[in-house]
JSON list of C-alpha atoms in Angstrom, two decimals:
[
{"chain": "T", "resi": 25, "resn": "ILE", "atom": "CA", "xyz": [-31.83, -8.46, -9.04]},
{"chain": "T", "resi": 26, "resn": "ARG", "atom": "CA", "xyz": [-34.34, -5.65, -8.60]},
{"chain": "T", "resi": 27, "resn": "GLY", "atom": "CA", "xyz": [-36.71, -8.10, -7.03]},
{"chain": "T", "resi": 28, "resn": "ALA", "atom": "CA", "xyz": [-34.18, -9.77, -4.86]},
{"chain": "T", "resi": 29, "resn": "SER", "atom": "CA", "xyz": [-34.19, -9.65, -1.12]},
{"chain": "T", "resi": 30, "resn": "ARG", "atom": "CA", "xyz": [-31.40, -7.93, 0.92]},
{"chain": "T", "resi": 31, "resn": "LEU", "atom": "CA", "xyz": [-30.11, -11.42, 1.81]},
{"chain": "T", "resi": 32, "resn": "GLU", "atom": "CA", "xyz": [-29.99, -12.39, -1.88]},
{"chain": "T", "resi": 33, "resn": "ASN", "atom": "CA", "xyz": [-28.39, -9.15, -2.76]},
{"chain": "T", "resi": 34, "resn": "ASN", "atom": "CA", "xyz": [-25.76, -9.83, -0.25]},
{"chain": "T", "resi": 35, "resn": "PHE", "atom": "CA", "xyz": [-25.06, -13.19, -1.65]},
{"chain": "T", "resi": 36, "resn": "LEU", "atom": "CA", "xyz": [-24.90, -11.87, -5.23]},
{"chain": "T", "resi": 37, "resn": "LEU", "atom": "CA", "xyz": [-22.34, -9.20, -4.15]},
{"chain": "T", "resi": 38, "resn": "GLU", "atom": "CA", "xyz": [-20.28, -11.65, -2.31]},
{"chain": "T", "resi": 39, "resn": "ALA", "atom": "CA", "xyz": [-20.19, -13.95, -5.25]},
{"chain": "T", "resi": 40, "resn": "ALA", "atom": "CA", "xyz": [-19.28, -11.15, -7.56]},
{"chain": "T", "resi": 41, "resn": "GLY", "atom": "CA", "xyz": [-16.75, -9.84, -5.10]},
{"chain": "T", "resi": 42, "resn": "GLU", "atom": "CA", "xyz": [-14.83, -13.13, -4.98]},
{"chain": "T", "resi": 43, "resn": "VAL", "atom": "CA", "xyz": [-14.55, -13.04, -8.79]},
{"chain": "T", "resi": 44, "resn": "THR", "atom": "CA", "xyz": [-13.45, -9.42, -8.76]},
{"chain": "T", "resi": 45, "resn": "LYS", "atom": "CA", "xyz": [-10.85, -10.03, -5.95]},
{"chain": "T", "resi": 46, "resn": "ALA", "atom": "CA", "xyz": [-9.40, -13.02, -7.92]},
{"chain": "T", "resi": 47, "resn": "TYR", "atom": "CA", "xyz": [-9.15, -10.93, -11.05]},
{"chain": "T", "resi": 48, "resn": "SER", "atom": "CA", "xyz": [-7.69, -7.97, -9.22]},
{"chain": "T", "resi": 49, "resn": "TYR", "atom": "CA", "xyz": [-5.06, -10.13, -7.59]},
{"chain": "T", "resi": 50, "resn": "LEU", "atom": "CA", "xyz": [-4.05, -11.70, -10.95]},
{"chain": "T", "resi": 51, "resn": "ALA", "atom": "CA", "xyz": [-3.95, -8.32, -12.65]},
{"chain": "T", "resi": 52, "resn": "THR", "atom": "CA", "xyz": [-1.96, -6.55, -10.00]},
{"chain": "T", "resi": 53, "resn": "GLN", "atom": "CA", "xyz": [-0.10, -8.62, -7.37]},
{"chain": "T", "resi": 54, "resn": "ALA", "atom": "CA", "xyz": [0.61, -11.69, -9.61]},
{"chain": "T", "resi": 55, "resn": "ASN", "atom": "CA", "xyz": [1.67, -9.37, -12.44]},
{"chain": "T", "resi": 56, "resn": "PRO", "atom": "CA", "xyz": [5.43, -8.58, -12.09]},
{"chain": "T", "resi": 57, "resn": "PHE", "atom": "CA", "xyz": [4.94, -5.44, -14.17]},
{"chain": "T", "resi": 58, "resn": "PHE", "atom": "CA", "xyz": [2.39, -3.88, -12.04]},
{"chain": "T", "resi": 59, "resn": "ALA", "atom": "CA", "xyz": [4.41, -3.00, -8.96]},
{"chain": "T", "resi": 60, "resn": "PRO", "atom": "CA", "xyz": [7.19, -0.97, -10.71]},
{"chain": "T", "resi": 61, "resn": "PHE", "atom": "CA", "xyz": [4.57, 0.97, -12.71]},
{"chain": "T", "resi": 62, "resn": "ASN", "atom": "CA", "xyz": [2.35, 1.41, -9.72]},
{"chain": "T", "resi": 63, "resn": "PHE", "atom": "CA", "xyz": [5.41, 2.64, -7.86]},
{"chain": "T", "resi": 64, "resn": "ILE", "atom": "CA", "xyz": [5.92, 5.42, -10.39]},
{"chain": "T", "resi": 65, "resn": "ARG", "atom": "CA", "xyz": [2.31, 6.41, -10.52]},
{"chain": "T", "resi": 66, "resn": "ASP", "atom": "CA", "xyz": [1.91, 6.38, -6.74]},
{"chain": "T", "resi": 67, "resn": "SER", "atom": "CA", "xyz": [5.09, 8.45, -6.26]},
{"chain": "T", "resi": 68, "resn": "TRP", "atom": "CA", "xyz": [3.81, 11.05, -8.79]},
{"chain": "T", "resi": 69, "resn": "GLU", "atom": "CA", "xyz": [0.27, 11.19, -7.15]},
{"chain": "T", "resi": 70, "resn": "ARG", "atom": "CA", "xyz": [1.67, 11.56, -3.69]},
{"chain": "T", "resi": 71, "resn": "SER", "atom": "CA", "xyz": [4.11, 14.37, -4.74]},
{"chain": "T", "resi": 72, "resn": "GLU", "atom": "CA", "xyz": [1.17, 16.24, -6.38]},
{"chain": "T", "resi": 73, "resn": "PHE", "atom": "CA", "xyz": [-1.03, 15.76, -3.21]},
{"chain": "T", "resi": 74, "resn": "LEU", "atom": "CA", "xyz": [1.91, 16.96, -1.05]},
{"chain": "T", "resi": 75, "resn": "ARG", "atom": "CA", "xyz": [2.14, 20.29, -2.89]},
{"chain": "T", "resi": 76, "resn": "THR", "atom": "CA", "xyz": [-1.62, 21.10, -2.19]},
{"chain": "T", "resi": 77, "resn": "ARG", "atom": "CA", "xyz": [-1.49, 20.39, 1.52]},
{"chain": "T", "resi": 78, "resn": "LYS", "atom": "CA", "xyz": [-0.78, 22.55, 4.59]},
{"chain": "T", "resi": 79, "resn": "TYR", "atom": "CA", "xyz": [1.57, 21.12, 7.10]},
{"chain": "T", "resi": 80, "resn": "LEU", "atom": "CA", "xyz": [2.87, 22.39, 10.38]},
{"chain": "T", "resi": 81, "resn": "LYS", "atom": "CA", "xyz": [6.31, 21.89, 11.85]},
{"chain": "T", "resi": 82, "resn": "ALA", "atom": "CA", "xyz": [6.86, 20.74, 15.41]},
{"chain": "T", "resi": 83, "resn": "ASP", "atom": "CA", "xyz": [7.37, 24.43, 16.54]},
{"chain": "T", "resi": 84, "resn": "GLY", "atom": "CA", "xyz": [4.00, 25.37, 15.11]},
{"chain": "T", "resi": 85, "resn": "SER", "atom": "CA", "xyz": [5.24, 27.13, 12.02]},
{"chain": "T", "resi": 86, "resn": "GLU", "atom": "CA", "xyz": [4.15, 26.23, 8.57]},
{"chain": "T", "resi": 87, "resn": "ALA", "atom": "CA", "xyz": [6.24, 23.78, 6.59]},
{"chain": "T", "resi": 88, "resn": "ASN", "atom": "CA", "xyz": [7.08, 24.33, 2.91]},
{"chain": "T", "resi": 89, "resn": "SER", "atom": "CA", "xyz": [4.79, 21.81, 0.97]},
{"chain": "T", "resi": 90, "resn": "LYS", "atom": "CA", "xyz": [6.64, 22.16, -2.23]},
{"chain": "T", "resi": 91, "resn": "SER", "atom": "CA", "xyz": [9.89, 21.49, -0.56]},
{"chain": "T", "resi": 92, "resn": "ILE", "atom": "CA", "xyz": [8.38, 18.38, 1.04]},
{"chain": "T", "resi": 93, "resn": "ALA", "atom": "CA", "xyz": [7.23, 17.15, -2.39]},
{"chain": "T", "resi": 94, "resn": "HIS", "atom": "CA", "xyz": [10.63, 17.66, -3.91]},
{"chain": "T", "resi": 95, "resn": "GLY", "atom": "CA", "xyz": [12.29, 15.78, -0.99]},
{"chain": "T", "resi": 96, "resn": "MET", "atom": "CA", "xyz": [9.82, 13.05, -1.35]},
{"chain": "T", "resi": 97, "resn": "LEU", "atom": "CA", "xyz": [10.68, 12.55, -5.06]},
{"chain": "T", "resi": 98, "resn": "LYS", "atom": "CA", "xyz": [14.48, 12.67, -4.12]},
{"chain": "T", "resi": 99, "resn": "TYR", "atom": "CA", "xyz": [14.07, 9.85, -1.60]},
{"chain": "T", "resi": 100, "resn": "VAL", "atom": "CA", "xyz": [11.85, 7.67, -3.59]},
{"chain": "T", "resi": 101, "resn": "VAL", "atom": "CA", "xyz": [14.53, 6.94, -6.19]},
{"chain": "T", "resi": 102, "resn": "SER", "atom": "CA", "xyz": [17.24, 6.36, -3.45]},
{"chain": "T", "resi": 103, "resn": "PRO", "atom": "CA", "xyz": [18.70, 2.86, -3.58]},
{"chain": "T", "resi": 104, "resn": "ALA", "atom": "CA", "xyz": [19.17, 2.98, 0.16]},
{"chain": "T", "resi": 105, "resn": "LEU", "atom": "CA", "xyz": [15.40, 3.40, 0.51]},
{"chain": "T", "resi": 106, "resn": "MET", "atom": "CA", "xyz": [14.65, 0.44, -1.70]},
{"chain": "T", "resi": 107, "resn": "ARG", "atom": "CA", "xyz": [17.04, -1.67, 0.38]},
{"chain": "T", "resi": 108, "resn": "ALA", "atom": "CA", "xyz": [15.24, -0.67, 3.56]},
{"chain": "T", "resi": 109, "resn": "THR", "atom": "CA", "xyz": [11.81, -1.54, 2.19]},
{"chain": "T", "resi": 110, "resn": "ALA", "atom": "CA", "xyz": [13.07, -4.82, 0.70]},
{"chain": "T", "resi": 111, "resn": "ARG", "atom": "CA", "xyz": [14.58, -5.83, 4.05]},
{"chain": "T", "resi": 112, "resn": "TYR", "atom": "CA", "xyz": [11.07, -5.02, 5.65]},
{"chain": "T", "resi": 113, "resn": "ALA", "atom": "CA", "xyz": [9.15, -6.83, 2.95]},
{"chain": "T", "resi": 114, "resn": "LEU", "atom": "CA", "xyz": [11.29, -10.06, 3.57]},
{"chain": "T", "resi": 115, "resn": "GLY", "atom": "CA", "xyz": [10.36, -9.91, 7.27]},
{"chain": "T", "resi": 116, "resn": "LYS", "atom": "CA", "xyz": [13.83, -9.06, 8.40]},
{"chain": "T", "resi": 117, "resn": "PRO", "atom": "CA", "xyz": [14.48, -6.70, 11.38]},
{"chain": "T", "resi": 118, "resn": "VAL", "atom": "CA", "xyz": [14.66, -3.08, 10.36]},
{"chain": "T", "resi": 119, "resn": "ASP", "atom": "CA", "xyz": [18.35, -1.90, 10.16]},
{"chain": "T", "resi": 120, "resn": "THR", "atom": "CA", "xyz": [18.32, 1.14, 12.32]},
{"chain": "T", "resi": 121, "resn": "ASN", "atom": "CA", "xyz": [22.05, 1.75, 11.68]},
{"chain": "T", "resi": 122, "resn": "SER", "atom": "CA", "xyz": [20.86, 3.37, 8.35]},
{"chain": "T", "resi": 123, "resn": "ARG", "atom": "CA", "xyz": [19.04, 6.69, 8.15]},
{"chain": "T", "resi": 124, "resn": "GLU", "atom": "CA", "xyz": [16.25, 5.02, 6.01]},
{"chain": "T", "resi": 125, "resn": "GLY", "atom": "CA", "xyz": [15.93, 2.16, 8.57]},
{"chain": "T", "resi": 126, "resn": "ARG", "atom": "CA", "xyz": [15.52, 4.58, 11.39]},
{"chain": "T", "resi": 127, "resn": "TYR", "atom": "CA", "xyz": [12.84, 6.54, 9.59]},
{"chain": "T", "resi": 128, "resn": "LEU", "atom": "CA", "xyz": [11.17, 3.20, 8.56]},
{"chain": "T", "resi": 129, "resn": "ASP", "atom": "CA", "xyz": [11.22, 2.07, 12.16]},
{"chain": "T", "resi": 130, "resn": "GLU", "atom": "CA", "xyz": [9.63, 5.37, 13.25]},
{"chain": "T", "resi": 131, "resn": "PHE", "atom": "CA", "xyz": [6.97, 5.08, 10.60]},
{"chain": "T", "resi": 132, "resn": "LEU", "atom": "CA", "xyz": [6.02, 1.58, 11.41]},
{"chain": "T", "resi": 133, "resn": "ARG", "atom": "CA", "xyz": [5.80, 2.47, 15.20]},
{"chain": "T", "resi": 134, "resn": "GLN", "atom": "CA", "xyz": [3.42, 5.18, 14.37]},
{"chain": "T", "resi": 135, "resn": "GLY", "atom": "CA", "xyz": [1.19, 2.74, 12.20]},
{"chain": "T", "resi": 136, "resn": "GLY", "atom": "CA", "xyz": [1.82, 4.94, 9.02]},
{"chain": "T", "resi": 137, "resn": "VAL", "atom": "CA", "xyz": [2.01, 2.07, 6.50]},
{"chain": "T", "resi": 138, "resn": "SER", "atom": "CA", "xyz": [-1.01, 1.49, 4.28]},
{"chain": "T", "resi": 139, "resn": "VAL", "atom": "CA", "xyz": [-0.38, -0.08, 0.86]},
{"chain": "T", "resi": 140, "resn": "PHE", "atom": "CA", "xyz": [-2.24, -1.34, -2.13]},
{"chain": "T", "resi": 141, "resn": "SER", "atom": "CA", "xyz": [-1.26, -5.00, -1.46]},
{"chain": "T", "resi": 142, "resn": "SER", "atom": "CA", "xyz": [-2.80, -4.92, 2.03]},
{"chain": "T", "resi": 143, "resn": "GLN", "atom": "CA", "xyz": [-6.16, -5.18, 0.33]},
{"chain": "T", "resi": 144, "resn": "PHE", "atom": "CA", "xyz": [-5.34, -8.85, -0.49]},
{"chain": "T", "resi": 145, "resn": "GLY", "atom": "CA", "xyz": [-4.00, -9.69, 2.92]},
{"chain": "T", "resi": 146, "resn": "ALA", "atom": "CA", "xyz": [-7.02, -11.57, 4.37]},
{"chain": "T", "resi": 147, "resn": "ASP", "atom": "CA", "xyz": [-7.62, -13.45, 1.21]},
{"chain": "T", "resi": 148, "resn": "ARG", "atom": "CA", "xyz": [-3.99, -14.38, 0.85]},
{"chain": "T", "resi": 149, "resn": "ALA", "atom": "CA", "xyz": [-3.99, -15.76, 4.38]},
{"chain": "T", "resi": 150, "resn": "LYS", "atom": "CA", "xyz": [-6.93, -18.02, 3.59]},
{"chain": "T", "resi": 151, "resn": "ILE", "atom": "CA", "xyz": [-5.19, -19.17, 0.40]},
{"chain": "T", "resi": 152, "resn": "ILE", "atom": "CA", "xyz": [-2.00, -20.07, 2.29]},
{"chain": "T", "resi": 153, "resn": "ALA", "atom": "CA", "xyz": [-3.94, -21.84, 5.06]},
{"chain": "T", "resi": 154, "resn": "GLN", "atom": "CA", "xyz": [-5.58, -24.01, 2.43]},
{"chain": "T", "resi": 155, "resn": "ILE", "atom": "CA", "xyz": [-2.35, -24.75, 0.49]},
{"chain": "T", "resi": 156, "resn": "ASN", "atom": "CA", "xyz": [-0.56, -25.75, 3.75]},
{"chain": "T", "resi": 157, "resn": "LYS", "atom": "CA", "xyz": [-2.95, -28.57, 4.31]},
{"chain": "T", "resi": 158, "resn": "GLN", "atom": "CA", "xyz": [-1.88, -30.10, 1.06]},
{"chain": "T", "resi": 159, "resn": "LYS", "atom": "CA", "xyz": [1.42, -31.71, 0.15]},
{"chain": "T", "resi": 160, "resn": "SER", "atom": "CA", "xyz": [3.92, -31.91, -2.67]},
{"chain": "T", "resi": 161, "resn": "TRP", "atom": "CA", "xyz": [3.69, -29.25, -5.51]},
{"chain": "T", "resi": 162, "resn": "ARG", "atom": "CA", "xyz": [0.90, -27.38, -3.86]},
{"chain": "T", "resi": 163, "resn": "GLN", "atom": "CA", "xyz": [3.09, -26.33, -1.02]},
{"chain": "T", "resi": 164, "resn": "GLN", "atom": "CA", "xyz": [5.33, -24.53, -3.47]},
{"chain": "T", "resi": 165, "resn": "LEU", "atom": "CA", "xyz": [2.41, -22.29, -4.39]},
{"chain": "T", "resi": 166, "resn": "GLY", "atom": "CA", "xyz": [2.48, -21.10, -0.78]},
{"chain": "T", "resi": 167, "resn": "THR", "atom": "CA", "xyz": [6.19, -20.19, -1.15]},
{"chain": "T", "resi": 168, "resn": "LEU", "atom": "CA", "xyz": [5.47, -18.51, -4.44]},
{"chain": "T", "resi": 169, "resn": "SER", "atom": "CA", "xyz": [2.57, -16.40, -2.91]},
{"chain": "T", "resi": 170, "resn": "ARG", "atom": "CA", "xyz": [4.85, -15.22, -0.12]},
{"chain": "T", "resi": 171, "resn": "TRP", "atom": "CA", "xyz": [7.53, -14.25, -2.68]},
{"chain": "T", "resi": 172, "resn": "ILE", "atom": "CA", "xyz": [4.77, -12.31, -4.57]},
{"chain": "T", "resi": 173, "resn": "GLU", "atom": "CA", "xyz": [3.78, -10.49, -1.44]},
{"chain": "T", "resi": 174, "resn": "THR", "atom": "CA", "xyz": [7.48, -9.58, -0.69]},
{"chain": "T", "resi": 175, "resn": "TYR", "atom": "CA", "xyz": [8.01, -8.30, -4.20]},
{"chain": "T", "resi": 176, "resn": "ASN", "atom": "CA", "xyz": [5.04, -6.05, -4.13]},
{"chain": "T", "resi": 177, "resn": "LYS", "atom": "CA", "xyz": [5.44, -4.76, -0.62]},
{"chain": "T", "resi": 178, "resn": "THR", "atom": "CA", "xyz": [8.97, -3.67, -1.51]},
{"chain": "T", "resi": 179, "resn": "PHE", "atom": "CA", "xyz": [7.62, -1.26, -4.12]},
{"chain": "T", "resi": 180, "resn": "ASP", "atom": "CA", "xyz": [4.48, -0.44, -2.21]},
{"chain": "T", "resi": 181, "resn": "VAL", "atom": "CA", "xyz": [6.06, 0.91, 0.86]},
{"chain": "T", "resi": 182, "resn": "GLY", "atom": "CA", "xyz": [8.61, 3.09, -0.94]},
{"chain": "T", "resi": 183, "resn": "PRO", "atom": "CA", "xyz": [6.44, 6.13, -1.70]},
{"chain": "T", "resi": 184, "resn": "ALA", "atom": "CA", "xyz": [4.88, 6.26, 1.68]},
{"chain": "T", "resi": 185, "resn": "LEU", "atom": "CA", "xyz": [8.30, 5.95, 3.49]},
{"chain": "T", "resi": 186, "resn": "ALA", "atom": "CA", "xyz": [9.67, 8.65, 1.14]},
{"chain": "T", "resi": 187, "resn": "SER", "atom": "CA", "xyz": [6.80, 11.04, 2.07]},
{"chain": "T", "resi": 188, "resn": "TYR", "atom": "CA", "xyz": [7.36, 10.43, 5.72]},
{"chain": "T", "resi": 189, "resn": "MET", "atom": "CA", "xyz": [11.13, 11.02, 5.49]},
{"chain": "T", "resi": 190, "resn": "ALA", "atom": "CA", "xyz": [10.46, 14.38, 3.60]},
{"chain": "T", "resi": 191, "resn": "MET", "atom": "CA", "xyz": [8.02, 15.58, 6.13]},
{"chain": "T", "resi": 192, "resn": "ARG", "atom": "CA", "xyz": [10.35, 14.68, 8.98]},
{"chain": "T", "resi": 193, "resn": "ASP", "atom": "CA", "xyz": [13.13, 16.53, 7.14]},
{"chain": "T", "resi": 194, "resn": "ALA", "atom": "CA", "xyz": [10.77, 19.53, 7.09]},
{"chain": "T", "resi": 195, "resn": "GLY", "atom": "CA", "xyz": [10.62, 19.67, 10.88]},
{"chain": "T", "resi": 196, "resn": "MET", "atom": "CA", "xyz": [7.34, 17.65, 11.40]},
{"chain": "T", "resi": 197, "resn": "ASN", "atom": "CA", "xyz": [7.19, 15.48, 14.54]},
{"chain": "T", "resi": 198, "resn": "THR", "atom": "CA", "xyz": [6.77, 11.67, 14.08]},
{"chain": "T", "resi": 199, "resn": "LYS", "atom": "CA", "xyz": [3.02, 11.69, 14.79]},
{"chain": "T", "resi": 200, "resn": "ASP", "atom": "CA", "xyz": [2.09, 14.42, 12.27]},
{"chain": "T", "resi": 201, "resn": "ALA", "atom": "CA", "xyz": [4.45, 13.04, 9.72]},
{"chain": "T", "resi": 202, "resn": "ALA", "atom": "CA", "xyz": [3.06, 9.55, 9.87]},
{"chain": "T", "resi": 203, "resn": "ALA", "atom": "CA", "xyz": [-0.47, 10.86, 9.86]},
{"chain": "T", "resi": 204, "resn": "GLY", "atom": "CA", "xyz": [0.35, 13.08, 6.86]},
{"chain": "T", "resi": 205, "resn": "ALA", "atom": "CA", "xyz": [1.88, 10.30, 4.88]},
{"chain": "T", "resi": 206, "resn": "LEU", "atom": "CA", "xyz": [-0.92, 7.94, 5.56]},
{"chain": "T", "resi": 207, "resn": "ASP", "atom": "CA", "xyz": [-3.56, 10.45, 4.69]},
{"chain": "T", "resi": 208, "resn": "LEU", "atom": "CA", "xyz": [-2.08, 10.77, 1.21]},
{"chain": "T", "resi": 209, "resn": "MET", "atom": "CA", "xyz": [-3.21, 7.22, 0.24]},
{"chain": "T", "resi": 210, "resn": "ASP", "atom": "CA", "xyz": [-5.08, 5.38, 3.10]},
{"chain": "T", "resi": 211, "resn": "PHE", "atom": "CA", "xyz": [-6.35, 2.03, 1.79]},
{"chain": "T", "resi": 212, "resn": "GLY", "atom": "CA", "xyz": [-7.79, 1.17, 5.11]},
{"chain": "T", "resi": 213, "resn": "LYS", "atom": "CA", "xyz": [-10.21, 4.18, 5.08]},
{"chain": "T", "resi": 214, "resn": "ARG", "atom": "CA", "xyz": [-13.61, 3.06, 3.48]},
{"chain": "T", "resi": 215, "resn": "GLY", "atom": "CA", "xyz": [-17.02, 4.54, 3.17]},
{"chain": "T", "resi": 216, "resn": "LYS", "atom": "CA", "xyz": [-19.90, 2.27, 4.19]},
{"chain": "T", "resi": 217, "resn": "SER", "atom": "CA", "xyz": [-20.94, 1.79, 0.55]},
{"chain": "T", "resi": 218, "resn": "ALA", "atom": "CA", "xyz": [-17.39, 1.12, -0.74]},
{"chain": "T", "resi": 219, "resn": "SER", "atom": "CA", "xyz": [-17.73, -2.61, -0.51]},
{"chain": "T", "resi": 220, "resn": "VAL", "atom": "CA", "xyz": [-20.70, -2.57, -2.94]},
{"chain": "T", "resi": 221, "resn": "PHE", "atom": "CA", "xyz": [-18.58, -0.95, -5.49]},
{"chain": "T", "resi": 222, "resn": "ALA", "atom": "CA", "xyz": [-15.50, -2.96, -4.76]},
{"chain": "T", "resi": 223, "resn": "SER", "atom": "CA", "xyz": [-17.42, -6.20, -5.41]},
{"chain": "T", "resi": 224, "resn": "LEU", "atom": "CA", "xyz": [-18.07, -4.98, -8.89]},
{"chain": "T", "resi": 225, "resn": "TYR", "atom": "CA", "xyz": [-14.89, -2.88, -9.76]},
{"chain": "T", "resi": 226, "resn": "ALA", "atom": "CA", "xyz": [-11.45, -4.25, -8.76]},
{"chain": "T", "resi": 227, "resn": "PHE", "atom": "CA", "xyz": [-9.88, -0.60, -8.32]},
{"chain": "T", "resi": 228, "resn": "ALA", "atom": "CA", "xyz": [-12.82, 1.08, -6.70]},
{"chain": "T", "resi": 229, "resn": "GLN", "atom": "CA", "xyz": [-10.93, 1.85, -3.45]},
{"chain": "T", "resi": 230, "resn": "PRO", "atom": "CA", "xyz": [-7.90, 3.38, -5.06]},
{"chain": "T", "resi": 231, "resn": "THR", "atom": "CA", "xyz": [-10.16, 5.39, -7.38]},
{"chain": "T", "resi": 232, "resn": "PHE", "atom": "CA", "xyz": [-12.15, 6.79, -4.48]},
{"chain": "T", "resi": 233, "resn": "THR", "atom": "CA", "xyz": [-9.13, 7.56, -2.48]},
{"chain": "T", "resi": 234, "resn": "GLY", "atom": "CA", "xyz": [-7.38, 9.35, -5.31]},
{"chain": "T", "resi": 235, "resn": "ALA", "atom": "CA", "xyz": [-10.48, 11.27, -6.16]},
{"chain": "T", "resi": 236, "resn": "ALA", "atom": "CA", "xyz": [-11.04, 12.43, -2.68]},
{"chain": "T", "resi": 237, "resn": "ASN", "atom": "CA", "xyz": [-7.46, 13.60, -2.42]}
]
């Protein structure tokens, strides 16, 4: 590897990356136990990050970070919140008649959702496209993959939405609350060298993000 050219290095990293992505998908998204455990871990991490941040209300005064963290933990265990995220994950219209639904609608409009499963979005789309070209039992794999995505997204969105709701309750405006919730765990934010590490270690991006926070 030391004597390989830049082009060869890219080829090796891409090849390693495909294997790493496949392993990561099977160990996380395709593992039914991962989502609930990650839900608990993500909720705890976000609550701890919230306690250390400084937030401003819409009127310019400082919000109580500890109160926001407590509110986030209260919302994250709410059955109503899980119903709202499940409805969203299923691709159904957001129910704005419920408080959780209205906050979710606000959150989505502000572009605040960034979840672990989104890392597999492009690869999943390629897999679905290939499966749809086939017939018989292979089409069923496409349906299974969509249900896997729905199951994981239901848990993934919960902690982010709970954080947003707690920030809104504290008096923050929609833009600042969405930005604050996204900043807690933004999987779309990557350094220029992150792809190199991600090719070799399945959980590089969450590790970098958590360490930075």
